[in-house]
Amino acid sequence: MSEITFLEAIREGITEEMERDENVFCLGEDIGAFGGAFKVTDGLHARFGDSRVIDTPIAEAGIVGAAAGAAHYGMRPVVEMQFIDFVSCAYDMLTNYVATARYRAFLPCPIVVRGPSGGYVRGGPFHSQNPEAAFLHTPGLKIAYPATAEDAKGMIKAAIRDDDPVLFFEHKYLYRRIKGTMPPGDHVVPLGVARTAREGTHLSIITYAATVWKSLEAAELLAAEGISVEVIDLRTLLPLDDSAIVATVKKTNRVLVVHEDTVTGGVGGEITARINELCFEWLDAPVRRVAAHDVPLPYAPPLEDFVLPQTSDIVRACRWLAAY
Amino acid sequence: MSEITFLEAIREGITEEMERDENVFCLGEDIGAFGGAFKVTDGLHARFGDSRVIDTPIAEAGIVGAAAGAAHYGMRPVVEMQFIDFVSCAYDMLTNYVATARYRAFLPCPIVVRGPSGGYVRGGPFHSQNPEAAFLHTPGLKIAYPATAEDAKGMIKAAIRDDDPVLFFEHKYLYRRIKGTMPPGDHVVPLGVARTAREGTHLSIITYAATVWKSLEAAELLAAEGISVEVIDLRTLLPLDDSAIVATVKKTNRVLVVHEDTVTGGVGGEITARINELCFEWLDAPVRRVAAHDVPLPYAPPLEDFVLPQTSDIVRACRWLAAY
Amino acid sequence: MATPDLNASASHGLTREQLLALYRWMRLTRTLEERLVALYRQTKVVGGLFRSLGQEGCAVGSAFALERRDVLSPLLRNLGSMLVKGAEPVEILRQYMAKGDSPTRGRELNIHFGDVEERNFVGQISHLGDMVPVMAGVTLTFKIRGEDRVGLVYVGDGATSTGAFHEGINFAAVQRCPLVVIVENNGYAYSTPTFRQTAARQFIDKAIGYGIPGVRADGNDVLDAYRVTRDAVDNARQGGGVTLIEMLTYRRRGHAEHDNQSYVQPGEIERWAATNDPIDRYVARLTGELGFTTAEVEGVDEEVRTVVDTATDQAEASPPCDGPDALRGVYVEPAAMPRLWYREGVASAVDAHERPESWGTHDV
Amino acid sequence: MATPDLNASASHGLTREQLLALYRWMRLTRTLEERLVALYRQTKVVGGLFRSLGQEGCAVGSAFALERRDVLSPLLRNLGSMLVKGAEPVEILRQYMAKGDSPTRGRELNIHFGDVEERNFVGQISHLGDMVPVMAGVTLTFKIRGEDRVGLVYVGDGATSTGAFHEGINFAAVQRCPLVVIVENNGYAYSTPTFRQTAARQFIDKAIGYGIPGVRADGNDVLDAYRVTRDAVDNARQGGGVTLIEMLTYRRRGHAEHDNQSYVQPGEIERWAATNDPIDRYVARLTGELGFTTAEVEGVDEEVRTVVDTATDQAEASPPCDGPDALRGVYVEPAAMPRLWYREGVASAVDAHERPESWGTHDV
Ligand SMILES: Cc1ncc(C[n+]2csc(CCOP(=O)(O)OP(=O)(O)O)c2C)c(N)n1
Ligand SMILES: Cc1ncc(C[n+]2csc(CCOP(=O)(O)OP(=O)(O)O)c2C)c(N)n1
Ligand SMILES: [Mg+2]
Ligand SMILES: [Mg+2]
């Protein structure tokens, strides 16, 4: 078994699910013969044809709504946002229609809305977003955000099989930089379960997506200084894996939350609140956050670098926390 | 000076600003001769005419976008959402276009988007929402959410004068139930400054909007038990008044965050994180949250009552915190 | 008077039973809504009451063109279409009274409910326009699967201004989904007259911009509403794609019962009531050219009254909702959300000492 | 050859200087974009490069119909219109190279910038359709104030599918805002051909649904683009409200430079290049019926080359952005967002030991 990229892993996952279940189909802008802006669906149109890989007009609310309608009648739509930044155009449809369908009307709505997210790529304010926090207070949705190629495959498969709607964020920085060897067989990684990306004893970093890699890099650097850092990759943000969070807090007693989204209103707040509620007594230091500065993400490299959290930031923050 | 309702206070504030500055104008659905679904703009059309009180088509993104364009060219638009639940339809326009205008293009965008929010009114899932948390991670926006009639007037005036975009939430339960006597003269309440709604010594409730009143009711009940509760009314959620939060934590060392929005992903997480960061050492107990259960808000009275935070919940939570 | 031979063109190929059924659905709609008004006045309705008075012809005539396997997406003023599609009066009453055995178990209000298993109507949400993309997806499914099923979605004149309407109808048009879109033009969106909603002369002028046929119907003539919809449904069924239908009608009550319609020109409502009521018009037609007796018509009225009476008794006897049920059914897994920490072991959410009406009487 | 009398109808009332200016703006657009391609290949452009090759006629001709006080809202393929409206080549180059003195100080990319103070063009965002409501509001302002100013907004064929387009144009139409909406139909939205975007036969078919006039222009005939836009602008200025213009053109390059256009039929691009290039066509016209000499045309080419050369030198010499400037200007107050706690006193955000390209090489 050879290594494949994060992007190829997603494609492999979608392909396998389309083979397994004829109700799975893809829709989105330019995903057909063209294979999508990032080529995630490359080859699917040739393989599965016009009615299972559908090129749509530019209409995010329309596409998501159509996916919901199809899902009510037994389909399993996988919707691509060309960039996840455009999911904002479907915000009403997702939070009001899709998320509530089961609760208010007993309507099954198993859709996946996926797309390239995240920064560090000089994409500017509208091609670099991390909108996960905007959906965190929407009961009825699930939010997945994998960091490894293995998880990308296993979680997209889990998302497609999930009986409820899943937002699936694919960090575009990882698409071609991260590789992995897929476990054999039907590799499904359940949603809602976090992963220990690195074991450690002095302090814990709780993070997800691209900053998992920055955190691992920081942990490596800190190891040389004698600071042992545990890195928890949340993988799913809704539902959050409380038990994994509690376990690492009880182990190291010091927590740094790291994410790429802006600090104010980001997922870090929710994690901090849960730690307070579930294991406050175990804390030897305040929970602290390393995240983006509170500005729209600018485009020029020196500006983007300044705004986003960097490995050196994590290193400094960990030193502070270890010394607390 | 006689008492007026929360709703009349908002109308008075808008009217005064329209008189003061001819660039201020209102737009929204049914706000003209009809005066709006809740009658907030009642009489304004008769007084200011067609071009300053504009009935629009049903098009929230269109209206907010139009307001932004007008604001770039010197106007001061005040947009009504018939119910704030429909602001989700303008989510893209607000978070991507409006919020970033100044930063990315040096475009002034002084608009106010206001509307009736909140539950406890048997409005069901689409006429009861508290969408403030969805905008909290959007740098460039301000979020105001007054609890008293005096603040409703003073803050709408501040919002209209603000040189940046402001989301102004008006809790519909308060519209006609809450009254106040307006201070004389040009009564402007600055955004970003919290208010101590009640002094106390044993513990602090940090809250905003309708739950300010539930918290005050709880504080009154607890006083009889000898528990002295301080109630902080945040008034503005973006920017948060960190100094007021820190001051009350240092005073009472115990904090309960109370809000009406669902607990997961609500503003409570951000507040908890800030307390951890700014004054962790002063905490004698974990920061805890009382908020809505994580479900879409149902309509039937027993269900709505069950989901939303009630006075008795706050009382119980305070007892727990005081005994910690 | 002898029953004349039914003129096939006057009856649009409908049987005698069907012709009388059309009347029954309109009458049932009106009688049921009148009962709701009575219950509303007795404060037994939770929340607002939304009437379709004067619009029963649109809803009933159009839905009558569907088969049971076809899917309907109604809006607030389409109670009649839901009845045609199989909704029971008792379901409507329980919904409005927020009963524990209502179709949504108290989660959603008024006629916001559906049944995609058997009767095939979809539970709407409040956000106008959103059902158009949803129905595009429902009918896309039928197209993909080669199922012989059609969808019908309504929007008001006001809802045509929404982006969701535009995105949905365009998507369906491009995909040639078997979908019929009805613009129910009742002159107003809440207080806003149509000329403030669009500068178009008529709503069917929008059809050409989506590359689909646009047809107008007299919405207050239930047979015309039926005929035009049936043709569009047939066309969709044969692979002809989307049709936009504009039905002309008039909203004789306010947006909801509390709306006093101050914005309506004096005499306008009365004129429509006197000269263009869909039920009156159809009764005249039934007892005129269609050859029914007054007794037949009155028999329906009588039967409908009994149905509504029985349903009312049933609904009134229905149990209220049970608080903790609020936590169930957000996801398949977990089946229920957990109680929050301060609610553990608490029997009733709202204590006796809660006095929300007293808010604001405390010193600030 | 003697200069013939200019035929007023052939020149649409433009002076000789204006006729030559049209050529200059098209040539400047193309030369500037060609320079950007060179810089892109040298990896001096940060991010993608978006060409308007073959579409220069639309952008230039339409913008030429505006006065300085009028407001333009361009899109990615409207570089030409920005130049006409006063954008400087050096600004474009600095934007693409993300320089510290670029119009957005490095905040936004490519031609996403504006100037509402003097030259009157508005900085666009990526989200398609959003500028239509914004321009509805800009022109509503002019209407409210009685200012003699008009707005012009472009959308692509693809962007017409967005809800924002629909909500914005409908709002403007109802309000009779002095706005011109141009659909630049270049055959594709990224890889998606027009027939997958809409089932309408032509985009002007959408106009009637908004109750506004719809006019078609040959977008590759700069004079036709000018004439049709000017008429719509005049109409808007005289209180006639919104016009929808469809300009037919063709996108000869990919969506961005990296797109290899695998989805295009063989020969299609070459055919357009050979027979329907807006610059070639206009040169033929200039040196033909309009009576310009080849020397005059070449003189423009020469001048434009110099302008672009100078601008390139200037832009290359421009300073890069300064990291901490990223925190300034989100709000009027505070003027800058605070540095986060772990950045206090830190000189450079990215340390020497950062190796983002190494991500994933650590053990997981
Ligand atoms: C997106 C959205 N905006 C605003 C509203 C509030 N609202 C509810 S009904 C209504 C008027 C609807 O008019 P129309 O579409 O003509 O339907 P009618 O009530 O006349 O049948 C409005 C503005 C809403 N439900 N959804
Ligand atoms: C709302 C939204 N969805 C998706 C995109 C991604 N996107 C950028 S350009 C483009 C194609 C645009 O086509 P068209 O409108 O025809 O303009 P053209 O590039 O042909 O000038 C797409 C899909 C976007 N920018 N905005
Ligand atoms: Mg209407
Ligand atoms: Mg195009």
Coordinates of C-alpha atoms in Angstrom, one line a residue, chain C residues 56-300:
Chain C
E56 CA -59.1 28.4 -0.9
G57 CA -59.5 28.0 -4.7
C58 CA -55.7 28.3 -5.4
A59 CA -54.7 25.8 -2.8
V60 CA -57.4 23.2 -3.4
G61 CA -57.5 23.4 -7.2
S62 CA -53.7 23.1 -7.6
A63 CA -53.2 20.3 -5.0
F64 CA -56.1 18.4 -6.6
A65 CA -53.9 18.0 -9.7
L66 CA -51.4 15.8 -7.8
E67 CA -51.3 12.1 -7.3
R68 CA -50.6 10.7 -3.8
R69 CA -47.1 9.8 -4.8
D70 CA -46.4 13.4 -5.9
V71 CA -44.9 15.8 -3.3
L72 CA -46.4 19.1 -2.2
S73 CA -44.6 21.9 -0.4
P74 CA -47.3 24.2 1.1
L75 CA -47.0 27.6 2.7
L76 CA -48.9 29.4 5.3
R77 CA -51.9 30.1 3.1
N78 CA -52.1 26.6 1.6
L79 CA -54.0 24.8 4.3
G80 CA -56.4 23.7 1.6
S81 CA -53.7 21.9 -0.3
M82 CA -52.6 20.0 2.7
L83 CA -56.1 18.8 3.4
V84 CA -56.3 17.6 -0.2
K85 CA -53.0 15.8 0.3
G86 CA -54.3 14.0 3.3
A87 CA -53.7 16.2 6.3
E88 CA -56.4 15.6 8.9
P89 CA -58.3 18.5 10.5
V90 CA -57.4 17.1 13.9
E91 CA -53.7 17.4 13.0
I92 CA -54.2 21.1 12.1
L93 CA -56.1 21.8 15.3
R94 CA -53.5 20.0 17.5
Q95 CA -50.7 21.9 15.8
Y96 CA -52.3 25.3 16.4
M97 CA -53.0 24.3 20.0
A98 CA -49.5 22.9 20.5
K99 CA -50.6 19.6 21.7
G100 CA -48.4 16.7 22.7
D101 CA -49.8 14.5 20.0
S102 CA -49.6 17.1 17.3
P103 CA -47.8 16.2 14.1
T104 CA -44.6 17.9 15.3
R105 CA -45.1 17.1 19.0
G106 CA -45.2 20.8 19.7
R107 CA -41.9 21.6 18.1
E108 CA -43.3 23.7 15.3
L109 CA -46.3 26.0 14.9
N110 CA -49.5 26.2 12.9
I111 CA -49.4 24.3 9.6
H112 CA -45.6 23.8 9.5
F113 CA -45.6 20.0 9.3
G114 CA -45.3 17.3 6.8
D115 CA -45.2 13.6 6.0
V116 CA -42.8 12.4 3.4
E117 CA -43.5 8.7 4.1
E118 CA -47.0 8.4 2.9
R119 CA -49.0 11.5 2.1
N120 CA -46.0 13.3 0.7
F121 CA -46.0 16.9 1.8
V122 CA -43.0 18.5 3.3
G123 CA -42.8 20.5 6.5
Q124 CA -42.0 24.1 5.6
I125 CA -39.9 26.6 7.5
S126 CA -40.6 30.3 8.0
H127 CA -37.8 31.6 5.9
L128 CA -39.5 32.5 2.7
G129 CA -38.2 31.0 -0.5
D130 CA -36.2 28.2 1.1
M131 CA -38.7 25.5 0.1
V132 CA -38.0 26.1 -3.6
P133 CA -34.4 24.8 -3.5
V134 CA -35.6 22.0 -1.3
M135 CA -38.3 20.9 -3.8
A136 CA -35.7 21.2 -6.6
G137 CA -33.8 18.6 -4.7
V138 CA -36.9 16.4 -4.1
T139 CA -37.8 16.4 -7.7
L140 CA -34.1 16.0 -8.8
T141 CA -34.2 12.8 -6.9
F142 CA -37.3 11.6 -8.9
K143 CA -35.5 12.5 -12.1
I144 CA -32.3 10.7 -11.1
R145 CA -34.2 7.6 -10.1
G146 CA -36.6 7.7 -13.0
E147 CA -39.6 7.7 -10.7
D148 CA -42.9 8.9 -12.0
R149 CA -43.4 11.6 -9.5
V150 CA -43.8 15.3 -9.6
G151 CA -43.4 18.1 -7.1
L152 CA -45.4 21.3 -6.4
V153 CA -44.1 24.2 -4.4
Y154 CA -45.9 27.5 -3.6
V155 CA -44.4 30.9 -3.0
G156 CA -46.2 34.2 -2.3
D157 CA -45.8 37.3 -4.4
G158 CA -43.4 38.6 -1.7
A159 CA -41.3 35.4 -1.6
T160 CA -40.4 35.8 -5.2
S161 CA -38.0 38.6 -4.1
T162 CA -35.9 36.2 -2.1
G163 CA -32.6 34.9 -3.3
A164 CA -33.6 31.3 -2.3
F165 CA -36.5 31.4 -4.8
H166 CA -34.2 32.5 -7.6
E167 CA -31.5 30.0 -6.8
G168 CA -34.0 27.1 -6.5
I169 CA -36.1 27.7 -9.5
N170 CA -33.1 28.3 -11.7
F171 CA -31.4 25.1 -10.4
A172 CA -34.6 23.2 -11.2
A173 CA -35.0 24.7 -14.6
V174 CA -31.5 23.9 -15.6
Q175 CA -31.9 20.3 -14.4
R176 CA -35.3 20.0 -15.9
C177 CA -36.7 18.7 -12.6
P178 CA -40.3 17.6 -12.6
L179 CA -41.4 20.6 -10.6
V180 CA -44.3 23.1 -10.7
V181 CA -43.8 26.4 -9.0
I182 CA -46.9 28.4 -8.1
V183 CA -46.7 32.1 -7.3
E184 CA -49.8 32.8 -5.3
N185 CA -50.3 36.5 -6.1
N186 CA -52.7 37.7 -3.4
G187 CA -51.8 41.4 -3.8
Y188 CA -49.9 41.8 -0.6
A189 CA -46.9 40.6 1.3
Y190 CA -47.9 41.4 4.8
S191 CA -48.6 45.2 4.3
T192 CA -46.5 45.5 1.1
P193 CA -48.4 45.8 -2.1
T194 CA -47.1 43.9 -5.2
F195 CA -45.8 47.0 -6.9
R196 CA -43.3 47.6 -4.1
Q197 CA -42.2 44.0 -4.4
T198 CA -41.4 43.9 -8.1
A199 CA -41.5 46.2 -11.1
A200 CA -42.6 43.4 -13.3
R201 CA -46.0 43.7 -14.9
Q202 CA -46.8 40.1 -13.9
F203 CA -45.1 37.3 -12.2
I204 CA -45.1 35.0 -15.2
D205 CA -42.8 37.5 -16.8
K206 CA -40.1 35.9 -14.6
A207 CA -40.5 32.5 -16.4
I208 CA -38.7 33.4 -19.6
G209 CA -35.7 34.5 -17.6
Y210 CA -35.5 30.9 -16.3
G211 CA -36.2 29.4 -19.7
I212 CA -39.4 27.8 -18.6
P213 CA -43.1 28.2 -19.5
G214 CA -45.1 30.7 -17.4
V215 CA -48.9 30.4 -17.2
R216 CA -51.5 32.4 -15.4
A217 CA -54.6 31.1 -13.7
D218 CA -57.6 32.6 -12.0
G219 CA -56.8 31.5 -8.5
N220 CA -60.4 32.2 -7.4
D221 CA -61.7 29.8 -10.0
V222 CA -60.9 26.4 -8.5
L223 CA -61.4 24.7 -11.8
D224 CA -59.0 27.0 -13.5
A225 CA -56.5 26.5 -10.7
Y226 CA -56.9 22.8 -11.2
R227 CA -56.7 22.8 -15.0
V228 CA -53.6 25.0 -15.2
T229 CA -51.8 23.0 -12.5
R230 CA -52.8 19.7 -14.0
D231 CA -51.3 20.7 -17.4
A232 CA -48.1 21.8 -15.7
V233 CA -48.0 18.5 -13.7
D234 CA -48.6 16.5 -16.9
N235 CA -45.8 18.4 -18.6
A236 CA -43.4 17.8 -15.7
R237 CA -44.4 14.1 -15.6
Q238 CA -43.5 13.8 -19.3
G239 CA -40.1 15.2 -18.8
G240 CA -41.0 18.8 -19.7
G241 CA -39.3 20.3 -16.7
V242 CA -40.4 23.2 -14.6
T243 CA -43.5 25.5 -15.1
L244 CA -44.1 28.7 -13.3
I245 CA -47.8 29.4 -12.6
E246 CA -49.1 32.7 -11.4
M247 CA -52.4 32.4 -9.6
L248 CA -54.3 35.6 -9.1
T249 CA -56.2 35.8 -5.9
Y250 CA -56.7 38.1 -2.9
R251 CA -55.9 38.0 0.7
R252 CA -59.1 39.0 2.5
R253 CA -57.8 38.8 6.0
G254 CA -54.7 40.4 7.5
H255 CA -51.3 38.8 7.3
A256 CA -52.3 37.1 10.6
E257 CA -55.4 37.6 12.7
H258 CA -53.9 40.5 14.7
D259 CA -53.2 42.6 11.6
N260 CA -56.0 45.2 11.1
Q261 CA -55.1 45.8 7.4
S262 CA -54.9 49.5 7.8
Y263 CA -52.9 49.6 4.6
V264 CA -55.8 48.4 2.4
Q265 CA -57.9 50.8 0.4
P266 CA -61.5 51.1 1.9
G267 CA -63.9 48.9 0.1
E268 CA -61.3 46.7 -1.5
I269 CA -61.8 43.7 0.7
E270 CA -65.6 44.0 0.6
R271 CA -65.5 44.1 -3.2
W272 CA -63.5 40.9 -3.4
A273 CA -65.8 39.2 -0.9
A274 CA -68.9 40.2 -2.7
T275 CA -67.9 39.5 -6.2
N276 CA -65.0 37.1 -6.2
D277 CA -65.2 34.6 -3.4
P278 CA -63.9 31.2 -4.7
I279 CA -66.5 29.3 -2.8
D280 CA -69.4 31.4 -3.8
R281 CA -68.3 31.3 -7.4
Y282 CA -67.9 27.6 -7.3
V283 CA -71.3 27.0 -5.7
A284 CA -72.9 29.1 -8.4
R285 CA -71.1 27.0 -11.0
L286 CA -71.9 23.7 -9.3
T287 CA -75.6 24.5 -9.0
G288 CA -75.6 26.1 -12.4
E289 CA -73.8 24.6 -15.4
L290 CA -72.4 21.7 -13.5
G291 CA -75.9 20.6 -12.4
F292 CA -75.6 19.9 -8.7
T293 CA -78.5 20.5 -6.4
T294 CA -78.4 22.9 -3.5
A295 CA -79.1 19.9 -1.3
E296 CA -76.0 18.2 -2.5
V297 CA -73.9 21.2 -1.7
E298 CA -75.5 21.7 1.7
G299 CA -74.9 18.0 2.4
V300 CA -71.2 18.7 2.1

